[in-house]
Amino acid sequence: MNTFQAPKGTYDLLPPRSATFLAVREAIAAPLRDSGYGYVETPGFENVELFARGVGESTDIVTKEMYAFETKGGDKLALRPEGTASVLRAALEANLHRQGNLPVKLWYSGSYYRYEQPQAGRYRHFSQVGAEAIGAEDPALDAELIILADQAYRSLGLREFRILLNSLGDKECRPVYREALQNFLRDLDLDDDTRRRIEINPLRVLDDKRDAVQKQLGGAPMLRDYLCDACKAYHEQVRELLTAAGVAFEDDEKLVRGLDYYTRTTFEFVHGGLGSQSAVGGGGRYDGLSEMIGGPALPSVGWALGVDRTVLALEAEGVELDIPAATSVYAVPLGDEARRVLFGIVTDLRKAGVAADFSYGGKGLKGAMKNANRSGARYAIVAGERDLADGVVQLKDMESGEQEPVPVAEVLTRLRALLG
Ligand code: AMP
C-alpha cells in the first residue's frame, strides 16, 4: 500500500480546486442565512441507534453503507451518513422546539460517510450543505426551501438542473397505498431480496433500476391515486407557490428517495451532466421522524445538497466561478535588510486587511517573481540594498508590468489606495 494514498472512495480537496468547494458551500449557505436559518454543527458520529431508527432499518444507507463501530468503551457509534437525524436530535436535546419560535430553522455544512461502491460522483466521504425547518406544517415552508436551493444553484451559474417533485402521502393515506402496492408486487416474478423489500419498504421497489423489474411495474398502483384530500391540497399549495415564484419543476410520481422518514413533499435536484449519479441534492418533509427517534410530534422539512456533485455539475456545464485571487500584494526581498523591512510591511498590510504574501526561503529575484505571478497578486513590492539606501521599495503593477519607487513610509497608504 502506498502510504500517500487517500483511502478508497475518498479524495483530498487541494488548491486551486478547493477554492471552488468553499465558494459552492458559501453560495448554498448565503440564501439560507438571509432567510432566518441559523448555523448548527453536530458531531461527525452519533449513536448508531439514531440512524437505525431515524434513517430506517430497511434502507441501504443503514444496512449496507454505514460506518458503524464499537468504541473501546463499548459505545455503538456510526459515522454520520446524512445530516437530518443528527440535526433533529440536537434540536430536541437543546429543547429548541420549546422556545416558542417554531419553525426552528437551521443550516449546516459538513462531511458525511457512506460505504458505497465508489464511482464518479459517488464517494465514501462527501460533503453536503443542508437545511432543516423543524416544527411547522406549512406548504410555504416546503416551497421556501426548494426556492432557496434553486436560488443557490442559480447564483452559482448552474442552469441545466431540473427539480423533480412528488408527494409521498402521510400516515393516513400512505399505509392504504402501501398495502395496495404490496398486493400488486407480491404477484410479480422477483428475486428473494426484492421480495423481502416488498414487506419492509415496498415503495423502494418502484425505484429499482433493473429492466427486469421495471418491465413488470407497468400496472402498479400509483400513490397519486391514493393521496388523501389533505395531502392533495397540501401538495397543490406547494406546487402553486413554486409556480408563483417562477421555479420550474416536474412532477415525478416515482420519486421515493432512499430514506424512510419522508412524508408528503419530496423533491430532488438532478443534473444531466453527471452520468448515473444525477442527483445533486434532495430532500422533503419528514413529519414522523421526531417521533421515530423518541421525540414529540414535530412536522418538519429539509434538504441536503451535495457539494461534490454540485462542483461536478459546474464543471460539466463549463461554469468557472469568479474566485478572486487570494493574494493582493506579494513581497520580494533581496537581502537580509530587505527581508526585515518587507516582512514588517507585509505584517502591516495584513493588519490593515490587505491580503499579502512574502517570498520565503531566500529566493533570487527570478524565482521569487515567478511565485509572485503564480500567487495572482495585483502588486509586487521588491526591494534590494540600494532601494533601501534610498529609502524606497519598488512597487510593481503585475498587470501592466510598470514599476516605480515608493518611499518605505508611504507603501501602506499607497497600496491601500490602489487596491481600494
Ligand atoms: P441523499 O441524502 O442520499 O439524498 O443525498 C443528498 C445529496 O448528497 C445527493 O443528492 C448527493 O449530491 C450527495 N451525496 C449523497 N451520497 C453521496 C456520495 N456517496 N458521494 C457524493 N455525494 C453524495
Short mmCIF file of C-alpha atoms and ligand atoms in Angstrom, two decimals:
data_model
loop_
_atom_site.label_atom_id
_atom_site.label_comp_id
_atom_site.label_asym_id
_atom_site.label_seq_id
_atom_site.Cartn_x
_atom_site.Cartn_y
_atom_site.Cartn_z
CA MET A 1 0.00 0.00 0.00
CA ASN A 2 1.22 3.43 -0.89
CA THR A 3 1.16 5.43 2.36
CA PHE A 4 0.41 8.63 0.44
CA GLN A 5 -2.81 7.23 -0.95
CA ALA A 6 -6.12 8.51 0.44
CA PRO A 7 -8.49 5.69 1.45
CA LYS A 8 -10.58 4.12 -1.31
CA GLY A 9 -13.56 6.22 -2.32
CA THR A 10 -12.14 9.43 -0.84
CA TYR A 11 -10.18 12.30 -2.25
CA ASP A 12 -8.48 15.41 -0.97
CA LEU A 13 -9.50 18.94 -1.72
CA LEU A 14 -6.45 20.87 -2.79
CA PRO A 15 -5.81 24.35 -4.14
CA PRO A 16 -6.83 25.68 -6.55
CA ARG A 17 -9.92 23.42 -6.93
CA SER A 18 -10.61 23.57 -3.19
CA ALA A 19 -11.49 27.26 -3.59
CA THR A 20 -14.42 26.18 -5.75
CA PHE A 21 -15.68 23.92 -2.98
CA LEU A 22 -15.55 26.77 -0.48
CA ALA A 23 -17.37 29.04 -2.92
CA VAL A 24 -20.07 26.42 -3.51
CA ARG A 25 -20.61 25.94 0.22
CA GLU A 26 -20.83 29.69 0.65
CA ALA A 27 -23.24 30.11 -2.27
CA ILE A 28 -25.58 27.49 -0.83
CA ALA A 29 -25.34 28.91 2.69
CA ALA A 30 -25.86 32.59 1.78
CA PRO A 31 -29.57 32.40 0.83
CA LEU A 32 -30.25 30.32 3.95
CA ARG A 33 -28.56 32.81 6.28
CA ASP A 34 -30.60 35.56 4.63
CA SER A 35 -33.81 33.65 5.27
CA GLY A 36 -33.64 33.08 9.00
CA TYR A 37 -31.68 29.83 9.12
CA GLY A 38 -29.13 29.63 11.97
CA TYR A 39 -25.93 27.61 11.73
CA VAL A 40 -25.82 24.27 13.52
CA GLU A 41 -22.89 21.89 13.88
CA THR A 42 -23.20 18.38 15.25
CA PRO A 43 -20.60 15.64 15.84
CA GLY A 44 -19.30 13.57 12.94
CA PHE A 45 -20.63 10.46 14.67
CA GLU A 46 -23.76 9.59 16.61
CA ASN A 47 -25.14 6.60 18.46
CA VAL A 48 -25.84 4.05 15.75
CA GLU A 49 -29.39 3.74 17.10
CA LEU A 50 -30.23 7.26 15.93
CA PHE A 51 -29.66 6.37 12.29
CA ALA A 52 -31.18 2.90 12.59
CA ARG A 53 -34.39 4.40 13.95
CA GLY A 54 -34.26 7.66 12.05
CA VAL A 55 -32.98 6.89 8.57
CA GLY A 56 -34.61 3.47 8.64
CA GLU A 57 -33.52 -0.13 9.12
CA SER A 58 -34.77 -1.08 5.69
CA THR A 59 -32.61 1.41 3.82
CA ASP A 60 -29.36 0.67 2.04
CA ILE A 61 -27.84 3.59 3.90
CA VAL A 62 -28.30 1.86 7.24
CA THR A 63 -27.99 -1.80 6.30
CA LYS A 64 -25.10 -1.65 3.85
CA GLU A 65 -23.46 1.73 3.84
CA MET A 66 -23.00 2.80 7.42
CA TYR A 67 -19.59 3.05 9.04
CA ALA A 68 -20.70 1.56 12.35
CA PHE A 69 -18.22 0.66 15.06
CA GLU A 70 -17.89 -0.11 18.73
CA THR A 71 -15.61 2.07 20.81
CA LYS A 72 -13.16 0.76 23.40
CA GLY A 73 -15.72 1.84 25.98
CA GLY A 74 -18.41 -0.30 24.35
CA ASP A 75 -20.44 2.52 22.77
CA LYS A 76 -22.02 1.63 19.46
CA LEU A 77 -21.50 4.59 17.15
CA ALA A 78 -21.67 5.34 13.44
CA LEU A 79 -20.11 7.99 11.26
CA ARG A 80 -22.99 10.13 10.12
CA PRO A 81 -24.34 9.04 6.71
CA GLU A 82 -26.64 12.08 6.47
CA GLY A 83 -27.49 15.22 8.40
CA THR A 84 -31.18 15.35 9.18
CA ALA A 85 -31.37 12.82 12.02
CA SER A 86 -28.42 14.48 13.82
CA VAL A 87 -29.78 17.99 13.45
CA LEU A 88 -33.19 16.95 14.73
CA ARG A 89 -31.55 15.09 17.61
CA ALA A 90 -29.54 18.21 18.50
CA ALA A 91 -32.63 20.45 18.35
CA LEU A 92 -34.56 18.07 20.61
CA GLU A 93 -31.67 17.73 23.06
CA ALA A 94 -31.39 21.51 23.39
CA ASN A 95 -35.18 21.93 23.52
CA LEU A 96 -35.05 24.40 20.65
CA HIS A 97 -38.58 23.36 19.78
CA ARG A 98 -39.89 24.52 23.16
CA GLN A 99 -38.76 28.11 22.92
CA GLY A 100 -41.88 29.37 21.25
CA ASN A 101 -40.46 30.13 17.85
CA LEU A 102 -41.37 27.31 15.54
CA PRO A 103 -40.25 26.50 12.98
CA VAL A 104 -36.68 26.17 14.19
CA LYS A 105 -34.70 26.88 11.03
CA LEU A 106 -31.16 25.52 10.89
CA TRP A 107 -28.48 25.07 8.27
CA TYR A 108 -25.31 23.01 8.33
CA SER A 109 -22.28 22.10 6.29
CA GLY A 110 -20.02 19.12 6.75
CA SER A 111 -18.64 15.71 5.90
CA TYR A 112 -20.77 12.59 5.52
CA TYR A 113 -19.75 8.97 5.19
CA ARG A 114 -21.27 6.07 3.29
CA TYR A 115 -19.64 2.78 2.49
CA GLU A 116 -20.68 2.80 -1.16
CA GLN A 117 -19.18 1.35 -4.29
CA PRO A 118 -17.09 4.33 -5.39
CA GLN A 119 -17.62 5.77 -8.86
CA ALA A 120 -17.68 9.21 -10.45
CA GLY A 121 -19.84 11.40 -8.21
CA ARG A 122 -20.20 8.72 -5.55
CA TYR A 123 -17.68 8.67 -2.76
CA ARG A 124 -17.31 7.21 0.70
CA HIS A 125 -16.61 10.61 2.14
CA PHE A 126 -18.53 13.53 0.70
CA SER A 127 -19.70 16.93 1.68
CA GLN A 128 -23.17 18.42 1.99
CA VAL A 129 -24.75 21.70 2.90
CA GLY A 130 -28.18 21.16 4.36
CA ALA A 131 -31.14 22.99 5.81
CA GLU A 132 -33.92 21.88 8.13
CA ALA A 133 -37.09 23.71 9.18
CA ILE A 134 -38.37 21.93 12.26
CA GLY A 135 -41.80 22.05 13.84
CA ALA A 136 -44.19 23.54 11.30
CA GLU A 137 -46.57 22.10 8.78
CA ASP A 138 -46.91 24.78 6.16
CA PRO A 139 -46.60 24.36 2.40
CA ALA A 140 -44.89 27.74 2.23
CA LEU A 141 -42.00 26.26 4.20
CA ASP A 142 -41.58 23.39 1.74
CA ALA A 143 -41.72 25.94 -1.08
CA GLU A 144 -39.23 28.25 0.67
CA LEU A 145 -36.62 25.51 0.89
CA ILE A 146 -36.99 24.50 -2.74
CA ILE A 147 -36.83 28.14 -3.82
CA LEU A 148 -33.68 28.74 -1.75
CA ALA A 149 -31.91 25.73 -3.25
CA ASP A 150 -32.91 26.88 -6.72
CA GLN A 151 -31.60 30.37 -5.89
CA ALA A 152 -28.31 28.92 -4.63
CA TYR A 153 -27.74 26.87 -7.77
CA ARG A 154 -28.63 29.80 -9.99
CA SER A 155 -26.34 32.16 -8.10
CA LEU A 156 -23.52 29.75 -8.93
CA GLY A 157 -24.41 29.97 -12.61
CA LEU A 158 -25.80 26.45 -12.80
CA ARG A 159 -28.56 26.19 -15.41
CA GLU A 160 -29.02 22.61 -16.53
CA PHE A 161 -30.59 21.20 -13.41
CA ARG A 162 -34.16 20.06 -13.02
CA ILE A 163 -36.36 19.84 -9.97
CA LEU A 164 -38.38 16.66 -9.54
CA LEU A 165 -41.33 16.87 -7.16
CA ASN A 166 -43.62 14.32 -5.60
CA SER A 167 -45.82 13.72 -2.59
CA LEU A 168 -45.46 10.53 -0.58
CA GLY A 169 -48.68 10.96 1.36
CA ASP A 170 -48.96 10.89 5.13
CA LYS A 171 -49.78 8.43 7.89
CA GLU A 172 -53.42 8.37 6.82
CA CYS A 173 -53.13 7.58 3.14
CA ARG A 174 -49.72 6.03 2.72
CA PRO A 175 -50.49 2.79 4.61
CA VAL A 176 -53.51 2.20 2.36
CA TYR A 177 -51.39 2.70 -0.71
CA ARG A 178 -48.59 0.61 0.73
CA GLU A 179 -50.90 -2.34 1.13
CA ALA A 180 -52.28 -1.99 -2.38
CA LEU A 181 -48.77 -1.82 -3.73
CA GLN A 182 -47.65 -4.83 -1.71
CA ASN A 183 -50.56 -6.88 -3.06
CA PHE A 184 -49.57 -5.94 -6.59
CA LEU A 185 -45.86 -6.62 -6.07
CA ARG A 186 -46.32 -9.99 -4.37
CA ASP A 187 -47.74 -11.38 -7.63
CA LEU A 188 -44.67 -10.43 -9.67
CA ASP A 189 -41.69 -12.55 -10.60
CA LEU A 190 -38.99 -11.14 -8.32
CA ASP A 191 -35.83 -12.36 -6.59
CA ASP A 192 -35.73 -13.07 -2.85
CA ASP A 193 -34.06 -9.80 -1.94
CA THR A 194 -36.70 -7.80 -3.72
CA ARG A 195 -39.44 -9.94 -2.17
CA ARG A 196 -38.08 -9.04 1.26
CA ARG A 197 -38.08 -5.41 0.26
CA ILE A 198 -41.79 -5.67 -0.62
CA GLU A 199 -42.51 -6.47 3.01
CA ILE A 200 -40.21 -3.84 4.52
CA ASN A 201 -40.30 -0.92 2.13
CA PRO A 202 -42.37 -1.59 -0.98
CA LEU A 203 -42.04 1.95 -2.32
CA ARG A 204 -38.36 1.32 -2.88
CA VAL A 205 -39.19 -1.44 -5.33
CA LEU A 206 -40.66 1.20 -7.64
CA ASP A 207 -37.23 2.80 -7.58
CA ASP A 208 -35.46 -0.40 -8.73
CA LYS A 209 -33.29 0.47 -11.70
CA ARG A 210 -33.21 -3.03 -13.24
CA ASP A 211 -35.08 -3.52 -16.51
CA ALA A 212 -36.45 -6.90 -15.48
CA VAL A 213 -38.13 -5.24 -12.51
CA GLN A 214 -39.21 -2.05 -14.26
CA LYS A 215 -40.86 -4.09 -17.05
CA GLN A 216 -43.25 -5.63 -14.56
CA LEU A 217 -44.21 -2.40 -12.86
CA GLY A 218 -46.43 -1.13 -15.67
CA GLY A 219 -49.77 -1.59 -13.94
CA ALA A 220 -48.59 -0.80 -10.43
CA PRO A 221 -50.99 1.27 -8.31
CA MET A 222 -49.80 4.87 -8.16
CA LEU A 223 -49.61 6.84 -4.95
CA ARG A 224 -51.22 9.82 -6.66
CA ASP A 225 -54.50 7.89 -6.81
CA TYR A 226 -54.37 7.17 -3.09
CA LEU A 227 -53.43 10.58 -1.67
CA CYS A 228 -55.95 11.78 0.91
CA ASP A 229 -57.62 15.15 0.43
CA ALA A 230 -55.38 16.85 2.98
CA CYS A 231 -52.22 15.61 1.25
CA LYS A 232 -53.58 16.56 -2.16
CA ALA A 233 -54.45 20.08 -1.02
CA TYR A 234 -51.07 20.46 0.68
CA HIS A 235 -49.20 19.33 -2.39
CA GLU A 236 -51.22 21.58 -4.63
CA GLN A 237 -50.28 24.57 -2.48
CA VAL A 238 -46.58 23.72 -2.68
CA ARG A 239 -46.88 23.50 -6.45
CA GLU A 240 -48.73 26.80 -6.68
CA LEU A 241 -46.19 28.62 -4.52
CA LEU A 242 -43.32 27.30 -6.62
CA THR A 243 -45.05 28.30 -9.81
CA ALA A 244 -45.77 31.77 -8.45
CA ALA A 245 -42.08 32.09 -7.55
CA GLY A 246 -41.11 31.21 -11.10
CA VAL A 247 -39.39 27.99 -10.06
CA ALA A 248 -39.87 25.30 -12.69
CA PHE A 249 -40.39 21.73 -11.50
CA GLU A 250 -41.52 18.40 -12.91
CA ASP A 251 -43.98 16.08 -11.22
CA ASP A 252 -42.30 12.72 -10.76
CA GLU A 253 -44.54 10.09 -9.23
CA LYS A 254 -41.70 7.63 -8.98
CA LEU A 255 -39.57 9.81 -6.76
CA VAL A 256 -39.48 7.95 -3.45
CA ARG A 257 -35.95 8.69 -2.21
CA GLY A 258 -33.73 6.34 -0.28
CA LEU A 259 -34.62 7.29 3.28
CA ASP A 260 -37.59 6.03 5.27
CA TYR A 261 -38.56 9.18 7.05
CA TYR A 262 -40.11 11.17 4.23
CA THR A 263 -43.80 12.09 4.15
CA ARG A 264 -45.71 14.32 1.75
CA THR A 265 -43.37 16.61 -0.19
CA THR A 266 -40.26 15.01 -1.63
CA PHE A 267 -38.00 16.54 -4.22
CA GLU A 268 -34.72 16.02 -5.93
CA PHE A 269 -32.43 18.29 -7.92
CA VAL A 270 -30.98 16.38 -10.83
CA HIS A 271 -28.36 17.35 -13.36
CA GLY A 272 -27.85 15.82 -16.77
CA GLY A 273 -24.08 16.22 -16.83
CA LEU A 274 -23.26 13.72 -14.10
CA GLY A 275 -23.90 10.33 -15.65
CA SER A 276 -25.67 7.82 -13.45
CA GLN A 277 -25.28 9.83 -10.24
CA SER A 278 -27.62 12.52 -11.44
CA ALA A 279 -28.95 13.77 -8.09
CA VAL A 280 -27.11 16.86 -6.92
CA GLY A 281 -29.41 17.37 -3.97
CA GLY A 282 -32.66 16.30 -2.46
CA GLY A 283 -34.98 16.48 0.45
CA GLY A 284 -38.51 16.55 1.64
CA ARG A 285 -40.91 16.62 4.51
CA TYR A 286 -40.40 14.27 7.43
CA ASP A 287 -43.37 14.75 9.71
CA GLY A 288 -42.85 11.48 11.57
CA LEU A 289 -39.10 11.50 12.16
CA SER A 290 -39.15 13.20 15.55
CA GLU A 291 -41.48 10.55 16.92
CA MET A 292 -39.42 7.79 15.30
CA ILE A 293 -36.42 8.88 17.35
CA GLY A 294 -38.44 9.29 20.53
CA GLY A 295 -39.41 12.95 20.39
CA PRO A 296 -42.74 14.77 20.24
CA ALA A 297 -44.68 15.26 17.01
CA LEU A 298 -42.73 17.85 15.04
CA PRO A 299 -43.61 18.13 11.38
CA SER A 300 -40.50 19.28 9.53
CA VAL A 301 -38.96 19.69 6.12
CA GLY A 302 -35.39 19.90 4.87
CA TRP A 303 -32.87 19.23 2.16
CA ALA A 304 -29.22 18.43 1.64
CA LEU A 305 -27.26 19.48 -1.41
CA GLY A 306 -24.12 17.57 -2.30
CA VAL A 307 -21.13 19.87 -2.63
CA ASP A 308 -19.02 17.34 -4.57
CA ARG A 309 -21.70 16.77 -7.19
CA THR A 310 -22.50 20.48 -7.42
CA VAL A 311 -18.85 21.09 -8.29
CA LEU A 312 -19.03 18.28 -10.88
CA ALA A 313 -22.19 19.84 -12.31
CA LEU A 314 -20.47 23.22 -12.61
CA GLU A 315 -17.56 21.55 -14.38
CA ALA A 316 -19.96 19.69 -16.68
CA GLU A 317 -21.59 22.98 -17.66
CA GLY A 318 -18.22 24.66 -18.06
CA VAL A 319 -19.08 27.27 -15.43
CA GLU A 320 -16.00 28.91 -13.94
CA LEU A 321 -16.67 30.66 -10.68
CA ASP A 322 -15.28 34.12 -10.32
CA ILE A 323 -12.92 33.46 -7.43
CA PRO A 324 -10.76 36.49 -6.60
CA ALA A 325 -7.01 35.90 -6.17
CA ALA A 326 -6.22 35.13 -2.56
CA THR A 327 -3.22 37.45 -2.52
CA SER A 328 -3.22 41.13 -3.48
CA VAL A 329 0.37 42.04 -2.71
CA TYR A 330 3.48 39.87 -2.94
CA ALA A 331 6.73 40.97 -1.29
CA VAL A 332 10.09 40.08 -2.80
CA PRO A 333 13.05 40.93 -0.56
CA LEU A 334 16.59 40.79 -1.91
CA GLY A 335 18.98 40.55 1.02
CA ASP A 336 18.70 40.49 4.81
CA GLU A 337 17.87 44.12 5.42
CA ALA A 338 15.10 43.95 2.78
CA ARG A 339 13.72 40.82 4.45
CA ARG A 340 13.33 42.67 7.71
CA VAL A 341 11.73 45.75 6.15
CA LEU A 342 9.39 43.93 3.74
CA PHE A 343 8.34 41.41 6.36
CA GLY A 344 7.29 44.37 8.50
CA ILE A 345 5.35 45.89 5.61
CA VAL A 346 3.61 42.58 4.89
CA THR A 347 2.59 42.27 8.53
CA ASP A 348 1.21 45.82 8.49
CA LEU A 349 -0.64 45.20 5.22
CA ARG A 350 -2.27 42.13 6.67
CA LYS A 351 -3.30 44.02 9.79
CA ALA A 352 -4.84 46.63 7.52
CA GLY A 353 -6.86 43.92 5.80
CA VAL A 354 -4.79 43.69 2.62
CA ALA A 355 -4.07 40.08 1.60
CA ALA A 356 -0.29 39.89 1.33
CA ASP A 357 2.29 37.16 0.95
CA PHE A 358 6.07 37.02 1.16
CA SER A 359 8.82 35.27 -0.72
CA TYR A 360 10.32 32.85 1.80
CA GLY A 361 13.44 30.78 1.60
CA GLY A 362 15.88 33.43 0.38
CA LYS A 363 15.00 33.02 -3.31
CA GLY A 364 16.61 35.06 -6.04
CA LEU A 365 14.67 37.68 -7.99
CA LYS A 366 13.67 35.41 -10.85
CA GLY A 367 12.28 32.57 -8.75
CA ALA A 368 10.57 34.99 -6.39
CA MET A 369 8.86 36.86 -9.24
CA LYS A 370 7.62 33.56 -10.61
CA ASN A 371 5.97 32.88 -7.26
CA ALA A 372 4.57 36.41 -7.21
CA ASN A 373 2.98 35.75 -10.60
CA ARG A 374 1.57 32.45 -9.52
CA SER A 375 0.02 33.99 -6.39
CA GLY A 376 -2.24 36.10 -8.59
CA ALA A 377 -1.17 39.24 -6.69
CA ARG A 378 -2.03 42.52 -8.36
CA TYR A 379 1.09 44.23 -6.98
CA ALA A 380 4.58 43.13 -6.02
CA ILE A 381 6.89 45.09 -3.77
CA VAL A 382 10.54 44.45 -4.46
CA ALA A 383 13.47 45.84 -2.50
CA GLY A 384 17.22 45.37 -2.52
CA GLU A 385 20.01 47.10 -0.61
CA ARG A 386 20.22 50.03 -3.00
CA ASP A 387 16.48 50.70 -2.78
CA LEU A 388 16.61 50.70 0.98
CA ALA A 389 19.62 53.01 0.96
CA ASP A 390 17.34 55.41 -0.98
CA GLY A 391 14.52 54.83 1.50
CA VAL A 392 12.24 53.24 -1.11
CA VAL A 393 10.82 49.94 -2.33
CA GLN A 394 9.89 49.22 -5.93
CA LEU A 395 6.15 48.90 -6.44
CA LYS A 396 5.36 46.76 -9.45
CA ASP A 397 1.97 46.61 -11.12
CA MET A 398 1.76 42.94 -12.11
CA GLU A 399 -0.82 43.64 -14.81
CA SER A 400 0.91 46.45 -16.69
CA GLY A 401 4.44 45.46 -15.68
CA GLU A 402 5.15 49.07 -14.71
CA GLN A 403 7.34 49.71 -11.73
CA GLU A 404 8.05 52.80 -9.64
CA PRO A 405 9.89 53.60 -6.42
CA VAL A 406 7.72 54.43 -3.39
CA PRO A 407 9.09 55.70 -0.05
CA VAL A 408 9.01 52.95 2.57
CA ALA A 409 6.86 55.06 4.89
CA GLU A 410 4.22 55.52 2.18
CA VAL A 411 3.88 51.95 0.86
CA LEU A 412 0.99 51.03 3.10
CA THR A 413 -1.19 54.08 2.31
CA ARG A 414 -0.31 53.83 -1.35
CA LEU A 415 -1.28 50.18 -1.67
CA ARG A 416 -4.47 50.66 0.28
CA ALA A 417 -5.45 53.47 -2.06
CA LEU A 418 -4.55 51.48 -5.16
CA LEU A 419 -6.48 48.43 -4.02
CA GLY A 420 -9.49 50.49 -2.99
P1 AMP B 1 -29.25 11.86 -0.06
O1 AMP B 1 -29.26 12.07 1.39
O2 AMP B 1 -28.84 10.49 -0.45
O3 AMP B 1 -30.46 12.33 -0.77
O4 AMP B 1 -28.07 12.80 -0.57
C1 AMP B 1 -28.23 14.17 -0.80
C2 AMP B 1 -27.14 14.61 -1.74
O5 AMP B 1 -25.86 14.31 -1.18
C3 AMP B 1 -27.13 13.88 -3.08
O6 AMP B 1 -28.00 14.49 -3.98
C4 AMP B 1 -25.70 13.99 -3.49
O7 AMP B 1 -25.42 15.23 -4.09
C5 AMP B 1 -24.97 13.91 -2.18
N1 AMP B 1 -24.48 12.54 -1.95
C6 AMP B 1 -25.12 11.52 -1.36
N2 AMP B 1 -24.35 10.43 -1.32
C7 AMP B 1 -23.19 10.75 -1.91
C8 AMP B 1 -21.97 10.06 -2.18
N3 AMP B 1 -21.78 8.80 -1.82
N4 AMP B 1 -20.96 10.74 -2.82
C9 AMP B 1 -21.13 12.02 -3.19
N5 AMP B 1 -22.25 12.72 -2.95
C10 AMP B 1 -23.26 12.11 -2.32
#
